């Protein structure tokens, strides 16, 4: 699952992330907000597990300003210790433009995060500038195909070629590949046929509150157990 940040303001109404995230970045408020998101995500994941749900990996997006923050490593450690969550159940997502901002420094930071046992993913891979010579140095677990390449994947040969190239690149670098924005069965079938490891998008579920997701995971677990029991 992926943690999504939403702001329901009693004064402004529903404020979208595209509106408030840039302001938070500019003012520096993204640091305490990001710290809160990581702590809340870890605590929520443990709460689900304590309710008897199977362990799931929860992804949290990081901003460039957070990656530059000297307290980031300690903030991650504190969130894991305070929640009691296993490190491998946390995945931090970054963009390729972020890691290319200062590649040598980013390798150092990402390696420290990886050494804790936390997973790392590059979000929106292929939409920014990246150096493949540096990509092999980053301790990345997953590459995420952005929704703009998935949207027309079955009717646009260019999008199809790019998606297949990312899948091939990820597989050859021992990284799992995730496709974002899957909304139709034809997209799903194409990606599965060409070896994409994981899929996410509205085809499977809309964004949910923690309580709604708890119910969703409960139903999914029962369905999976029933299927396994019926499988010879």
XYZ file of C-alpha atoms in Angstrom, residues 9-228:
220
model
C -9.325 22.139 5.820
C -12.362 23.533 7.678
C -11.610 26.900 6.090
C -10.295 26.052 2.611
C -12.138 22.782 2.059
C -10.285 19.907 0.382
C -6.818 21.104 -0.630
C -5.044 18.877 -3.143
C -1.422 17.756 -2.691
C -0.478 19.628 -5.873
C -1.520 22.803 -4.055
C -0.088 22.345 -0.585
C 3.017 20.205 -1.168
C 4.895 22.902 -3.171
C 4.096 25.445 -0.437
C 5.290 23.013 2.240
C 8.498 22.498 0.255
C 9.083 26.223 -0.158
C 8.492 27.054 3.503
C 10.325 24.047 4.916
C 7.166 22.667 6.538
C 7.671 19.515 4.477
C 10.260 18.400 7.057
C 7.895 18.108 10.072
C 5.050 16.993 7.792
C 7.223 14.279 6.264
C 8.412 13.164 9.694
C 4.781 12.862 10.825
C 3.820 10.920 7.692
C 6.560 8.319 8.198
C 5.699 7.869 11.888
C 1.958 7.672 11.176
C 2.408 5.222 8.304
C 4.549 2.882 10.419
C 2.160 3.051 13.377
C -0.843 2.389 11.125
C 0.819 -0.602 9.506
C 1.510 -2.140 12.906
C -2.095 -1.430 13.955
C -3.366 -3.366 10.936
C -1.120 -6.290 11.802
C -2.293 -6.262 15.421
C -5.875 -6.625 14.140
C -4.879 -9.932 12.598
C -4.260 -8.691 9.069
C -1.265 -10.023 7.126
C 1.850 -7.823 7.092
C 2.003 -5.434 4.150
C 4.720 -3.157 2.844
C 3.764 0.508 3.112
C 5.322 3.089 0.787
C 5.979 6.708 1.710
C 7.131 9.404 -0.712
C 10.149 11.507 0.200
C 10.874 15.001 -1.087
C 14.269 16.379 -2.069
C 14.212 18.671 0.961
C 13.713 15.652 3.231
C 16.619 13.831 1.596
C 18.807 16.847 2.346
C 17.683 16.968 5.970
C 20.469 15.842 8.303
C 17.915 14.335 10.702
C 16.247 12.065 8.118
C 18.109 8.878 9.055
C 17.366 9.368 12.741
C 13.717 10.176 11.984
C 13.342 6.891 10.099
C 15.000 4.930 12.902
C 12.757 6.567 15.510
C 9.604 5.797 13.505
C 10.580 2.134 13.202
C 11.584 1.745 16.854
C 8.575 3.577 18.279
C 6.111 1.637 16.113
C 7.863 -1.705 16.376
C 7.513 -2.234 12.634
C 9.977 -4.444 10.786
C 12.187 -2.256 8.541
C 11.504 -4.306 5.387
C 7.815 -3.353 5.625
C 8.678 0.302 4.957
C 9.444 1.499 1.448
C 10.577 5.038 0.697
C 9.901 6.430 -2.769
C 12.071 9.028 -4.463
C 12.186 10.377 -8.018
C 15.094 9.987 -10.410
C 15.514 13.769 -10.656
C 16.024 13.849 -6.887
C 18.790 11.250 -6.860
C 20.526 12.957 -9.795
C 20.589 16.310 -7.984
C 23.769 15.250 -6.174
C 24.413 11.593 -7.089
C 27.449 11.016 -4.871
C 25.695 12.412 -1.794
C 22.472 10.550 -2.639
C 24.302 7.224 -2.885
C 25.622 7.819 0.638
C 22.203 8.701 2.077
C 20.330 5.918 0.301
C 22.924 3.356 1.363
C 22.413 4.325 5.010
C 18.663 3.908 4.598
C 19.128 0.575 2.843
C 21.470 -0.620 5.603
C 18.567 -0.251 8.040
C 16.633 -2.811 6.042
C 14.217 -0.262 4.539
C 13.223 -0.701 0.893
C 13.816 1.989 -1.732
C 11.917 2.720 -4.945
C 12.376 5.184 -7.792
C 8.992 6.704 -8.600
C 8.029 7.975 -12.086
C 11.059 6.326 -13.635
C 11.713 7.551 -17.156
C 10.152 10.995 -16.773
C 13.274 12.822 -15.659
C 16.970 12.796 -16.431
C 18.983 9.929 -15.011
C 22.381 8.414 -15.666
C 22.355 4.649 -16.033
C 25.943 4.574 -14.807
C 24.721 5.984 -11.489
C 21.544 3.904 -11.410
C 23.548 0.730 -10.871
C 25.185 2.341 -7.818
C 21.927 3.252 -6.081
C 20.667 0.550 -3.666
C 17.209 0.532 -5.276
C 14.695 -2.290 -4.852
C 11.966 -1.205 -7.263
C 11.415 0.909 -10.364
C 7.944 2.379 -10.881
C 6.574 2.895 -14.386
C 4.645 6.208 -14.339
C 0.982 6.340 -15.266
C 1.662 8.485 -18.367
C 3.350 5.470 -19.992
C 0.630 3.075 -18.799
C -2.404 5.124 -19.878
C -2.106 4.376 -23.625
C 0.157 1.353 -23.378
C -2.017 -0.836 -25.612
C -2.546 1.741 -28.364
C 0.616 3.858 -28.352
C 3.682 1.932 -29.610
C 6.071 4.450 -28.042
C 4.547 4.048 -24.571
C 4.582 0.280 -24.976
C 8.248 0.302 -25.965
C 9.241 2.497 -23.022
C 7.301 0.353 -20.546
C 8.855 -2.852 -21.872
C 12.317 -1.267 -21.703
C 11.828 -0.295 -18.051
C 10.649 -3.828 -17.214
C 13.679 -5.313 -18.967
C 16.059 -2.858 -17.289
C 14.627 -3.555 -13.849
C 14.736 -7.317 -14.299
C 18.340 -7.240 -15.461
C 19.359 -5.056 -12.521
C 17.540 -7.378 -10.064
C 14.955 -4.702 -9.280
C 11.236 -5.359 -9.132
C 9.140 -3.255 -11.488
C 5.793 -1.703 -10.547
C 3.347 -0.136 -12.999
C 1.287 2.785 -11.713
C -2.092 3.970 -12.944
C -3.518 0.621 -14.054
C -7.215 1.251 -14.666
C -8.230 -1.248 -17.368
C -7.984 -4.975 -18.008
C -6.110 -4.464 -21.300
C -3.381 -2.537 -19.455
C -3.160 -5.285 -16.845
C -2.923 -8.060 -19.434
C -0.225 -6.238 -21.423
C 1.937 -5.602 -18.357
C 1.573 -9.130 -17.009
C 2.382 -10.580 -20.429
C 5.591 -8.552 -20.583
C 6.814 -9.520 -17.125
C 5.918 -6.539 -14.929
C 6.192 -7.699 -11.299
C 3.533 -5.573 -9.596
C 0.618 -3.368 -10.604
C -1.206 -0.581 -8.807
C -4.097 1.662 -9.738
C -7.832 2.240 -9.731
C -8.434 -1.122 -11.444
C -7.784 -2.713 -8.049
C -9.032 -0.068 -5.624
C -9.685 3.620 -5.104
C -7.819 5.551 -2.366
C -9.153 4.554 1.060
C -9.089 5.650 4.677
C -7.157 3.377 7.071
C -10.457 1.915 8.294
C -11.680 1.191 4.759
C -8.379 -0.385 3.854
C -8.566 -2.588 6.942
C -11.885 -3.981 5.704
C -10.481 -4.344 2.174
C -7.456 -6.304 3.415
C -9.686 -8.509 5.553
C -11.860 -9.438 2.565
C -8.800 -9.950 0.346
C -7.203 -12.243 2.943
C -10.334 -14.367 3.261
C -10.613 -14.614 -0.535
C -6.948 -15.598 -0.877
C -7.219 -18.248 1.836
C -10.359 -19.672 0.232
C -8.647 -19.833 -3.154
C -5.603 -21.558 -1.672
